[in-house]
Short mmCIF file of C-alpha atoms and ligand atoms in Angstrom, two decimals:
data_model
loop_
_atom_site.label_atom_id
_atom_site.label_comp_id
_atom_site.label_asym_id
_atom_site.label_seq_id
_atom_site.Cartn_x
_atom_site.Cartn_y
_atom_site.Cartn_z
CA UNK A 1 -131.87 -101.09 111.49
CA UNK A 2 -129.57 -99.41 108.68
CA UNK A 3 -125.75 -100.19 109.07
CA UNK A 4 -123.93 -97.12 107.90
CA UNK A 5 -120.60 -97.76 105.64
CA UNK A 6 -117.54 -95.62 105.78
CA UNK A 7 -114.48 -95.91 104.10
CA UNK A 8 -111.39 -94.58 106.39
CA UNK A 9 -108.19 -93.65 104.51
CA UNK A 10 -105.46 -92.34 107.09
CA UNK A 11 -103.01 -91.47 104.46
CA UNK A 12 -99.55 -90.01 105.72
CA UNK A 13 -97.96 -88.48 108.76
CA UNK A 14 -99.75 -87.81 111.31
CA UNK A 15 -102.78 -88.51 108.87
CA UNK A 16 -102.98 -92.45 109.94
CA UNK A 17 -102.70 -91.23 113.89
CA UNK A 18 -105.72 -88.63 113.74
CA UNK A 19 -107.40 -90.68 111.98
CA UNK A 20 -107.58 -93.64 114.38
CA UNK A 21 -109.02 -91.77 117.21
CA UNK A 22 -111.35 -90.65 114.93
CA UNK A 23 -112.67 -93.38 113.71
CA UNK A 24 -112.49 -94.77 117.80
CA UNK A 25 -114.54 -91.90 118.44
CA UNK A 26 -117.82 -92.13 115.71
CA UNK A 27 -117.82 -95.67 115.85
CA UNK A 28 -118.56 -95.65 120.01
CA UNK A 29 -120.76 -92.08 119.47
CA UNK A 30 -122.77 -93.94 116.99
CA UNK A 31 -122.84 -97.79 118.68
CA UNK A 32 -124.28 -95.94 122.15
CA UNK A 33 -126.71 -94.02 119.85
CA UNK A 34 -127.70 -97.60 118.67
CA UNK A 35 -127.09 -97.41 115.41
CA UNK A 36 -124.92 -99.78 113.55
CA UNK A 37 -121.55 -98.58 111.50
CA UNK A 38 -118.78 -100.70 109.09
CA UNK A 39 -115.67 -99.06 109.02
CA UNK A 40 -112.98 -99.90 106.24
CA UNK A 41 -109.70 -99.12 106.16
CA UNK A 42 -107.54 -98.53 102.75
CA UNK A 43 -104.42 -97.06 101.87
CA UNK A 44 -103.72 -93.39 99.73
CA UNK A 45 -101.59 -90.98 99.12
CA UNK A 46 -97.76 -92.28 99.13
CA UNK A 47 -98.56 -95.45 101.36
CA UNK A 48 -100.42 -96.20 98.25
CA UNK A 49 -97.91 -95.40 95.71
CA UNK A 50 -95.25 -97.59 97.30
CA UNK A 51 -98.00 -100.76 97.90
CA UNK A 52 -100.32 -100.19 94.93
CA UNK A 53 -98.72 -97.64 92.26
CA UNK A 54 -101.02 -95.35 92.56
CA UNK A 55 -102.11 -92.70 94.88
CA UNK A 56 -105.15 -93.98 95.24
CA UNK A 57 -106.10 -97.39 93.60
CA UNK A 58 -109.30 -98.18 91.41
CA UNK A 59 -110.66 -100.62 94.35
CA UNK A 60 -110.46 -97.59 97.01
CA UNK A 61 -112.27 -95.61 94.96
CA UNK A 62 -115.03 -98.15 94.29
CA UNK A 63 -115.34 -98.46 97.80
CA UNK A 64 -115.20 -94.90 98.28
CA UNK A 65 -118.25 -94.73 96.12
CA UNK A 66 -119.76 -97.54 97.86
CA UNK A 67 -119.40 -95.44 101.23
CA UNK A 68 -121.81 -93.07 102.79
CA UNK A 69 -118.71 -90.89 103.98
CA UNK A 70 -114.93 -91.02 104.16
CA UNK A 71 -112.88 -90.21 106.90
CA UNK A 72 -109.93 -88.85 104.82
CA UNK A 73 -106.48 -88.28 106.79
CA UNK A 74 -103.89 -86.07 105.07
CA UNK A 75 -101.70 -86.88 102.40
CA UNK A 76 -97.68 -85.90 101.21
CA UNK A 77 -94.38 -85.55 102.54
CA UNK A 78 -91.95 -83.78 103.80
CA UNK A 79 -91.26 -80.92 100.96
CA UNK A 80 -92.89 -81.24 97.97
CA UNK A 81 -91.83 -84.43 96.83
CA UNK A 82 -90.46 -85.40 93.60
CA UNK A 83 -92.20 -82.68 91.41
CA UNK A 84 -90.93 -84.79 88.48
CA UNK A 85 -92.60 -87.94 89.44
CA UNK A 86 -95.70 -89.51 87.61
CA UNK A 87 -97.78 -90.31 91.30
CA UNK A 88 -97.96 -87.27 93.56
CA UNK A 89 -99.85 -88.19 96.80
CA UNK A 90 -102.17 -85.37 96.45
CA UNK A 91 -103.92 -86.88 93.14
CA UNK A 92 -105.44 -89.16 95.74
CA UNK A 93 -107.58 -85.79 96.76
CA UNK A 94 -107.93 -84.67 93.50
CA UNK A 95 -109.08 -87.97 92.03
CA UNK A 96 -111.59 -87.92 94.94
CA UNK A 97 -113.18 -84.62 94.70
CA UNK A 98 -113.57 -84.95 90.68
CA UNK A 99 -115.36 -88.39 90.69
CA UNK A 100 -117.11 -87.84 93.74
CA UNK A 101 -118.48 -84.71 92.53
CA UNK A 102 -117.58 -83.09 95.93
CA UNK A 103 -117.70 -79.45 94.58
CA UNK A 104 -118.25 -77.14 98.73
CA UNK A 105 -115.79 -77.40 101.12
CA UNK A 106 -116.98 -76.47 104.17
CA UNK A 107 -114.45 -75.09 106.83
CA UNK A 108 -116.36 -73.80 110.24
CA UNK A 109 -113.90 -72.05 112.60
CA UNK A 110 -114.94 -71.28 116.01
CA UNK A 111 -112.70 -69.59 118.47
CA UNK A 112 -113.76 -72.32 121.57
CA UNK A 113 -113.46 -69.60 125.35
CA UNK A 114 -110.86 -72.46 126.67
CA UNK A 115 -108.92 -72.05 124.18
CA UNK A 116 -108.63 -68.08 123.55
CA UNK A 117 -105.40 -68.33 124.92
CA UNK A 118 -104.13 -71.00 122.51
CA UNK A 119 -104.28 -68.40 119.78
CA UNK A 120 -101.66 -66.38 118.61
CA UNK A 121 -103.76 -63.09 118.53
CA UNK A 122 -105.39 -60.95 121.35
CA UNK A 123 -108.30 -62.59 123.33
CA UNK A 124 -110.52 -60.12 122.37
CA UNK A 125 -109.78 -60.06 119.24
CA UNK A 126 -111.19 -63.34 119.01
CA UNK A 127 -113.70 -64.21 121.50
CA UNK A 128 -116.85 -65.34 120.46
CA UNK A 129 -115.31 -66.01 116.52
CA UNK A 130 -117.74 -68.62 114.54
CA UNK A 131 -117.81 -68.08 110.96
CA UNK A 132 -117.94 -70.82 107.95
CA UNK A 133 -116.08 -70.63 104.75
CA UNK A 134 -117.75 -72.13 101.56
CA UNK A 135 -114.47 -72.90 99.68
CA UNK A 136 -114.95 -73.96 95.76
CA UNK A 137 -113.11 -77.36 95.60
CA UNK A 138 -112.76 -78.22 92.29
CA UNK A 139 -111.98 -75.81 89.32
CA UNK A 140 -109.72 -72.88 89.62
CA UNK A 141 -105.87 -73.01 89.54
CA UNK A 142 -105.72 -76.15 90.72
CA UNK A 143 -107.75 -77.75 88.02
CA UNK A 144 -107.14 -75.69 85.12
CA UNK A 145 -105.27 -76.67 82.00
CA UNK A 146 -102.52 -75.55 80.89
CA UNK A 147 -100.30 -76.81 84.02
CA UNK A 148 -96.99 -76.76 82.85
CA UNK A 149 -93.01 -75.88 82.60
CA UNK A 150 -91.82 -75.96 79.51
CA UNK A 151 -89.05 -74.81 77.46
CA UNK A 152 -89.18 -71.93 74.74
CA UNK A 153 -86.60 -70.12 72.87
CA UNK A 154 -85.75 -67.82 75.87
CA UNK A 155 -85.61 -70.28 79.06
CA UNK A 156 -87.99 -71.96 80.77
CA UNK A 157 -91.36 -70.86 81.47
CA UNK A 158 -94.49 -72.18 84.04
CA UNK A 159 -98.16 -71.81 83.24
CA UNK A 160 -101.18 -72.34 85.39
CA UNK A 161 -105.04 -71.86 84.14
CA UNK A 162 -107.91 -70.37 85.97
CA UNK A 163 -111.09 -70.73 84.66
CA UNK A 164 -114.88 -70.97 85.75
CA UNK A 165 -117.99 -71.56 84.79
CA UNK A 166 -120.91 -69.29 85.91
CA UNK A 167 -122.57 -72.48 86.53
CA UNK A 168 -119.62 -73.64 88.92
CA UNK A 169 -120.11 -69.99 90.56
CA UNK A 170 -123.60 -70.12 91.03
CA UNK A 171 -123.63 -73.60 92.33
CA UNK A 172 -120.91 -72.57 95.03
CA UNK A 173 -122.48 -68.92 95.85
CA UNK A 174 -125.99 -70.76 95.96
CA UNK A 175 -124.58 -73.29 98.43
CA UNK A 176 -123.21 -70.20 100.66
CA UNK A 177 -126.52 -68.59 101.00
CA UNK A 178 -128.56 -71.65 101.87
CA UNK A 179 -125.81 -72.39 104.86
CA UNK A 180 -126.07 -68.61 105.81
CA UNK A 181 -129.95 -68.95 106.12
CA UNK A 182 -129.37 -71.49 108.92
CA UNK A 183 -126.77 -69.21 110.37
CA UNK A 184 -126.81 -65.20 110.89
CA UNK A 185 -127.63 -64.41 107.45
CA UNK A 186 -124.81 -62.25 106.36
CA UNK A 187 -122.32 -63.27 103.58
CA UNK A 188 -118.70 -62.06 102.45
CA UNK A 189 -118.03 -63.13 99.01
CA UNK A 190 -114.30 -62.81 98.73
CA UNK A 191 -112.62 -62.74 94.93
CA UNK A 192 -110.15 -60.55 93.06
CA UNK A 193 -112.65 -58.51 91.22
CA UNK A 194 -110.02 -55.29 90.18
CA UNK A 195 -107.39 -57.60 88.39
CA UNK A 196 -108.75 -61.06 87.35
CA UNK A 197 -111.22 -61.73 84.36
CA UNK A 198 -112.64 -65.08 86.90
CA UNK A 199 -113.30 -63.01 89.61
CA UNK A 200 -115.48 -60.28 87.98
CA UNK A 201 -117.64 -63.04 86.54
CA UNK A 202 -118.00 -64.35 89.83
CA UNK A 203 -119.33 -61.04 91.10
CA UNK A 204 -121.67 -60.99 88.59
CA UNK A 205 -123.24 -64.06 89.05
CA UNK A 206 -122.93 -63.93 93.17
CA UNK A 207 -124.85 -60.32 92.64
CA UNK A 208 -127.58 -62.39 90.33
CA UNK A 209 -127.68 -65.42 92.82
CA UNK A 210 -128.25 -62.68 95.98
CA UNK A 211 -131.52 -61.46 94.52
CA UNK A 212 -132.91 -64.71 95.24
CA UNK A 213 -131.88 -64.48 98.98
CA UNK A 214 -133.31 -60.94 99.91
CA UNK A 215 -133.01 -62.22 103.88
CA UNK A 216 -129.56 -62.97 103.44
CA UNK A 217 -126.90 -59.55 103.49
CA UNK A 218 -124.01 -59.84 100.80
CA UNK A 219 -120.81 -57.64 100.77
CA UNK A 220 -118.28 -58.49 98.43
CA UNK A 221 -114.61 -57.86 99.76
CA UNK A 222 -111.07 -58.51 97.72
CA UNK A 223 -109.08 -61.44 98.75
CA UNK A 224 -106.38 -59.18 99.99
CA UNK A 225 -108.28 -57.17 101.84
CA UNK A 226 -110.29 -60.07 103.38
CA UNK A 227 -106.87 -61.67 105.22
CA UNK A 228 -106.22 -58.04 106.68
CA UNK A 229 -110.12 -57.97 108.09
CA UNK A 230 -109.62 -62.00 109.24
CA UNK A 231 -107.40 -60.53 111.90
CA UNK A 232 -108.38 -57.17 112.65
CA UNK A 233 -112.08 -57.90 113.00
CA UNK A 234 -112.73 -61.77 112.54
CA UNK A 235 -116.28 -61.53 114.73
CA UNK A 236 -117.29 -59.38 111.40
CA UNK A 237 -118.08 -62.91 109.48
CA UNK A 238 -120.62 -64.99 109.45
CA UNK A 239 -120.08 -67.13 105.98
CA UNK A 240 -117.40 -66.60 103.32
CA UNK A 241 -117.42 -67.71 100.34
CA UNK A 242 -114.57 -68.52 97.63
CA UNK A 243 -112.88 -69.89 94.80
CA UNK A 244 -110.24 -73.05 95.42
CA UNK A 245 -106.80 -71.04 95.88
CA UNK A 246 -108.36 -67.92 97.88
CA UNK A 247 -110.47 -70.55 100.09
CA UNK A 248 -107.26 -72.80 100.63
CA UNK A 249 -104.80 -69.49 101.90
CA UNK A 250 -107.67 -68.04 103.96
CA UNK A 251 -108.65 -70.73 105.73
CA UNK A 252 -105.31 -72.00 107.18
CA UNK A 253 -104.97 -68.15 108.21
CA UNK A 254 -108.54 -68.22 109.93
CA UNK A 255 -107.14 -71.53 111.79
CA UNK A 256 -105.30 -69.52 114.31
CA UNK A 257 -108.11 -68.15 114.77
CA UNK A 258 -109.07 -71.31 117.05
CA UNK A 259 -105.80 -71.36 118.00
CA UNK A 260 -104.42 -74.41 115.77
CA UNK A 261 -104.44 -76.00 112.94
CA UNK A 262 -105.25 -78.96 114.57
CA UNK A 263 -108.66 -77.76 115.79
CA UNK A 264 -110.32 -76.81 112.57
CA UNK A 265 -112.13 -79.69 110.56
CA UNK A 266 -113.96 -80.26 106.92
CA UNK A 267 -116.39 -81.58 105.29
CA UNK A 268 -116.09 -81.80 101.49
CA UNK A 269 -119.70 -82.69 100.14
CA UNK A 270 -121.89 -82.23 96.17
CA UNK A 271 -124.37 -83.89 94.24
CA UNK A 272 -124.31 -87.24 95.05
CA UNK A 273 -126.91 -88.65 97.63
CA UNK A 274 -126.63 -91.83 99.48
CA UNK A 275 -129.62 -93.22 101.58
CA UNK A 276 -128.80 -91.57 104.75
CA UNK A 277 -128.09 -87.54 103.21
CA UNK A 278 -124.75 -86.37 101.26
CA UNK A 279 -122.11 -88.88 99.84
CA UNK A 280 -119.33 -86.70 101.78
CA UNK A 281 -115.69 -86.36 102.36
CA UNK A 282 -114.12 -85.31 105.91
CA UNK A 283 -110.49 -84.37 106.84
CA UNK A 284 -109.02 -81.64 109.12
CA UNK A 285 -107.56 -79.21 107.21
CA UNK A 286 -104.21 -79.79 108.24
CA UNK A 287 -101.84 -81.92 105.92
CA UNK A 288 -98.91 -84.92 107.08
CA UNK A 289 -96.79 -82.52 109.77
CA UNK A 290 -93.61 -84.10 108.89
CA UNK A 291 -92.03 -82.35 111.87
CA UNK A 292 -93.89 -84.46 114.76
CA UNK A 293 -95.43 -87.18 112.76
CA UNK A 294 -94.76 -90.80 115.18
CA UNK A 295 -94.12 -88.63 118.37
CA UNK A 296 -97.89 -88.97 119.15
CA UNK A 297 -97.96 -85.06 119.47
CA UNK A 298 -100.53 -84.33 116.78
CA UNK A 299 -103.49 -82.80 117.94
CA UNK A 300 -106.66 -85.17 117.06
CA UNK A 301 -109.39 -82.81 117.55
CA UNK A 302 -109.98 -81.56 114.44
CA UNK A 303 -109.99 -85.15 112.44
CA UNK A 304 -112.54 -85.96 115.52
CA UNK A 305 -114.86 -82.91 114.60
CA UNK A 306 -114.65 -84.04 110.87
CA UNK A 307 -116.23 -87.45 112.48
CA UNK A 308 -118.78 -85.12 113.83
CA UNK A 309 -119.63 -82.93 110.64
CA UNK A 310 -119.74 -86.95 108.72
CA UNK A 311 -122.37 -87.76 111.31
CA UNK A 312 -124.40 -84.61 110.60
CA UNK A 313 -124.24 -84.40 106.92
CA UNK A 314 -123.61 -87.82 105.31
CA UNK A 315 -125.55 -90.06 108.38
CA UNK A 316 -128.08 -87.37 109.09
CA UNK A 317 -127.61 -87.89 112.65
CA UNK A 318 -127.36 -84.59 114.24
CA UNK A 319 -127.56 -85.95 117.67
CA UNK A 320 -124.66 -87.67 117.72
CA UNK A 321 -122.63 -85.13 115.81
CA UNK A 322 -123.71 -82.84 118.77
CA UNK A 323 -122.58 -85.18 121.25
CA UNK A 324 -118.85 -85.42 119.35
CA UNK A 325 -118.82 -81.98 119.43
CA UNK A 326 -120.06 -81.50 123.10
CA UNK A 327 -117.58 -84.19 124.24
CA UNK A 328 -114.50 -82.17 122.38
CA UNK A 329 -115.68 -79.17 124.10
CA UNK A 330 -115.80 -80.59 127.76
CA UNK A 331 -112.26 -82.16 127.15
CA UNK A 332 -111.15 -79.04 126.00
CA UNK A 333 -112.80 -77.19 129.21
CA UNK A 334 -111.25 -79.48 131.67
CA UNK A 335 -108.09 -78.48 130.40
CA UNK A 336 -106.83 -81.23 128.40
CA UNK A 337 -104.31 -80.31 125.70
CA UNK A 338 -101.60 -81.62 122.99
CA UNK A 339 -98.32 -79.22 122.55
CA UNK A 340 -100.01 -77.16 119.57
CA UNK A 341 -102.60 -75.86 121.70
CA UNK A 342 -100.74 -75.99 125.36
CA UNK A 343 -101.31 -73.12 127.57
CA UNK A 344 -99.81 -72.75 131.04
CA UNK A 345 -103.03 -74.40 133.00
CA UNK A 346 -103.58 -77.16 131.03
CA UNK A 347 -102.09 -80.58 130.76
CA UNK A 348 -100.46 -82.08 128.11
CA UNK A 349 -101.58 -85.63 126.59
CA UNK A 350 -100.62 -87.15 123.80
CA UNK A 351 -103.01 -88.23 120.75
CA UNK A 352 -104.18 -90.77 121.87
CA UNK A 353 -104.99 -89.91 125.08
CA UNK A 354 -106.86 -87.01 123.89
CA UNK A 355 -108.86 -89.56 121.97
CA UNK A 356 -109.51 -91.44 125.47
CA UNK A 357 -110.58 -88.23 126.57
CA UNK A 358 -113.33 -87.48 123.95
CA UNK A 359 -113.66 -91.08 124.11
CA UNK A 360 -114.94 -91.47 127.66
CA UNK A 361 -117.14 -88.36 127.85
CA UNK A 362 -119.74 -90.30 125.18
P1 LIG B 1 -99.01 -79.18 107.83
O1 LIG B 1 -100.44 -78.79 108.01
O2 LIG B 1 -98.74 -80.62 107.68
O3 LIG B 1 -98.14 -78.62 109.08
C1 LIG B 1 -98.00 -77.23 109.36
C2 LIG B 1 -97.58 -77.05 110.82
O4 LIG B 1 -98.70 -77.33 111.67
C3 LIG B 1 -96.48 -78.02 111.25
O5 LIG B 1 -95.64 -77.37 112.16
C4 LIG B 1 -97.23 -79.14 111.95
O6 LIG B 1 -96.48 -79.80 112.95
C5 LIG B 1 -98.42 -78.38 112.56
N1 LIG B 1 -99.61 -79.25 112.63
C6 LIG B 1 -100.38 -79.63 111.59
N2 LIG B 1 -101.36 -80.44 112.02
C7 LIG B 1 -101.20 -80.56 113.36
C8 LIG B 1 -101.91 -81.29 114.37
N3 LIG B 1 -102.98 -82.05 114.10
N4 LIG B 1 -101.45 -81.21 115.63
C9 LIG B 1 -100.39 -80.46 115.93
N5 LIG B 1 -99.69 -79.74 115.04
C10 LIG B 1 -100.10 -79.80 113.75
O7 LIG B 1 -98.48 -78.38 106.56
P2 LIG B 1 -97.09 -78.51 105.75
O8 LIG B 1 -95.99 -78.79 106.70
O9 LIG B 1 -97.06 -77.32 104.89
O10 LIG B 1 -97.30 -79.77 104.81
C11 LIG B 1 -96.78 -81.07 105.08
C12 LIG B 1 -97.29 -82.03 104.01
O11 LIG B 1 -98.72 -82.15 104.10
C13 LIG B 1 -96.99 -81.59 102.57
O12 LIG B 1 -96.60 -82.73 101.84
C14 LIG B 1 -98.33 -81.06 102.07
O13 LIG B 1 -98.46 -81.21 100.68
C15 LIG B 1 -99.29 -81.97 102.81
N6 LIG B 1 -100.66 -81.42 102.96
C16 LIG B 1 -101.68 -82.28 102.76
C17 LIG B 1 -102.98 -81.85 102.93
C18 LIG B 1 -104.10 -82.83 102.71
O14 LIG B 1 -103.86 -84.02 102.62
N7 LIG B 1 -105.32 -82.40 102.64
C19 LIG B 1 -103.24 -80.54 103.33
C20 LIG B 1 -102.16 -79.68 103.57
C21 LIG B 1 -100.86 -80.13 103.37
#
């Protein structure tokens, strides 16, 4: 029998307390599946700048490579930080997703019928929601140099680069398509085609890549007008793919979709294969929450369906990430809820009684 290796960084917040029920919840789903699983536990983000220096030491990221999958928290502060300081907490992610190659992040966003009333938006509006985004996770603004302030002759002055490759577009656009063959065939490729140079090149090259997927319909729709359509008509998508900044805005906007940030997870995957399927990253796509971190009021569902999306892509056990997902959905339907998604039936629990929940429906 194969023992399956996963490296489990909590980070900051709430990161360390979603991430514990997590990890509670894929190591049972997988032990009653009977399949063996080492968990390891290491610090990042600014736990790991005040014990190790860095945001995330040279040892965590060897065993990061080492790992079939990480179960990634959420890392920062409350603010920004010190913008001025040498170790931000977010290098930790960046550091990851560049050596680990981990180019797609996929967001899936379903609006679950318990939870319609969760949501800030009409009911109708979005029952029956289940779209994906393809987000491109590492070029773009964040990655592109020039990053600066600096000083000239007339005041200060900030730059930030965005560039692309047409072989980081294609790569991206390709990955879309093959995820929208599996789904209902129809993909929005968002971008900012009428004013920026990256965005008609990825047109061109997501118009090139199409003619390959003659099953699969393509529209192409301007960032601006794509957050406008997210709420007016969010049962319109099926998959959207994007660059980094547009896929980053977007998707915490889709989030109320399901009603909360707390519901929507990630998986962050790319070239590298490990014996079981793809060397993977998962986090929900929340961040620390400052604001309720230690009051056990954080919602653990969506770190828990990252566990699930880890078990389908980087264990290649489907089975058990449809029993996660089943058991999240029958917690969810008996009315079980933390404050962010409270509605006047259900009753409130606290993290980790949510994670007993999930926990004792596997
Ligand atoms: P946030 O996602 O941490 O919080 C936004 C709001 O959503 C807050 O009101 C918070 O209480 C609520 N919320 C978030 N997750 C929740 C959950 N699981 N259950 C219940 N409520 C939840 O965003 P922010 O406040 O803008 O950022 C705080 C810090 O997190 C910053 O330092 C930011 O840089 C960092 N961040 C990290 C990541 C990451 O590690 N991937 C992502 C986003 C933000």
């Amino acid at each position: 029998m194969s023992q399956f290796m996963v490296a489990v960084l909590g980070g900051d917040g709430i990161g360390p307390e979603v991430t514990a029920e997590a990890a509670r919840v894929l190591e049972t789903a997988l032990r009653s599946a009977g399949h063996r699983i080492a968990l390891t536990e290491a610090l990042v983000g600014q736990a790991a700048i005040a014990a190790e220096g860095a945001a995330i030491s040279d040892a965590t990221m060897k065993l990061c490579q080492r790992s079939d999958a990480i179960l990634f928290g959420a890392v920062g502060g409350a603010g920004v930080g010190n913008p001025n300081a040498k170790a931000q907490p977010e290098h930790a992610l960046f550091r990851l997703r560049k050596e680990l190659a981990l180019f797609a992040n996929l967001r899936p966003v379903r609006a679950l019928p318990a939870l319609l009333g969760a949501s800030t938006l009409k009911r109708e509006v979005v029952r029956g929601v289940d779209l994906l985004v393809v987000r491109e996770l590492t070029g773009g603004l964040y990655f592109g140099k020039p990053s600066e302030i600096r000083e000239t002759a007339h005041g200060m002055e900030a730059v930030d680069t965005m560039t692309y490759t047409e072989a980081e577009i294609e790569r991206i656009v390709r990955y879309a398509f093959e995820l929208a063959r599996g789904r209902r065939k129809n993909v929005t490729s968002v971008d900012k085609a009428n004013v920026l140079s990256c965005s008609r090149l990825w047109r061109r090259v997501t118009d090139r890549v199409a003619e390959e997927y003659s099953d699969v319909a393509l529209r192409h729709l301007l960032v601006d007008s794509c957050a406008m359509a997210l709420i007016r008509s969010p049962r319109e998508f099926d998959v959207i793919v994007t660059e980094n900044m547009f896929g980053d805005i977007l998707t915490d906007e889709a989030s109320m979709l399901a009603g909360s940030m707390g519901m929507l997870p990630s998986a962050s995957l790319g070239t590298q294969r490990t014996q079981h399927g793809q060397r993977g990253l998962y986090e929900p796509i929340h961040g620390t929450a400052p604001d309720i971190t230690g009051q056990s009021k954080a919602n653990p569902l969506a770190a828990i369906l990252s566990a699930a999306l880890l078990a389908r892509y980087s264990l290649g056990l489907p089975a058990v990430a449809d029993a996660i997902e089943r058991a999240v959905l029958e917690v969810v339907s008996a009315g079980y809820r933390t404050l962010d998604i409270a509605t006047a039936k259900g009753r409130v629990v606290s993290t980790r009684e949510m994670g007993e929940q999930v926990l004792g429906r596997l």
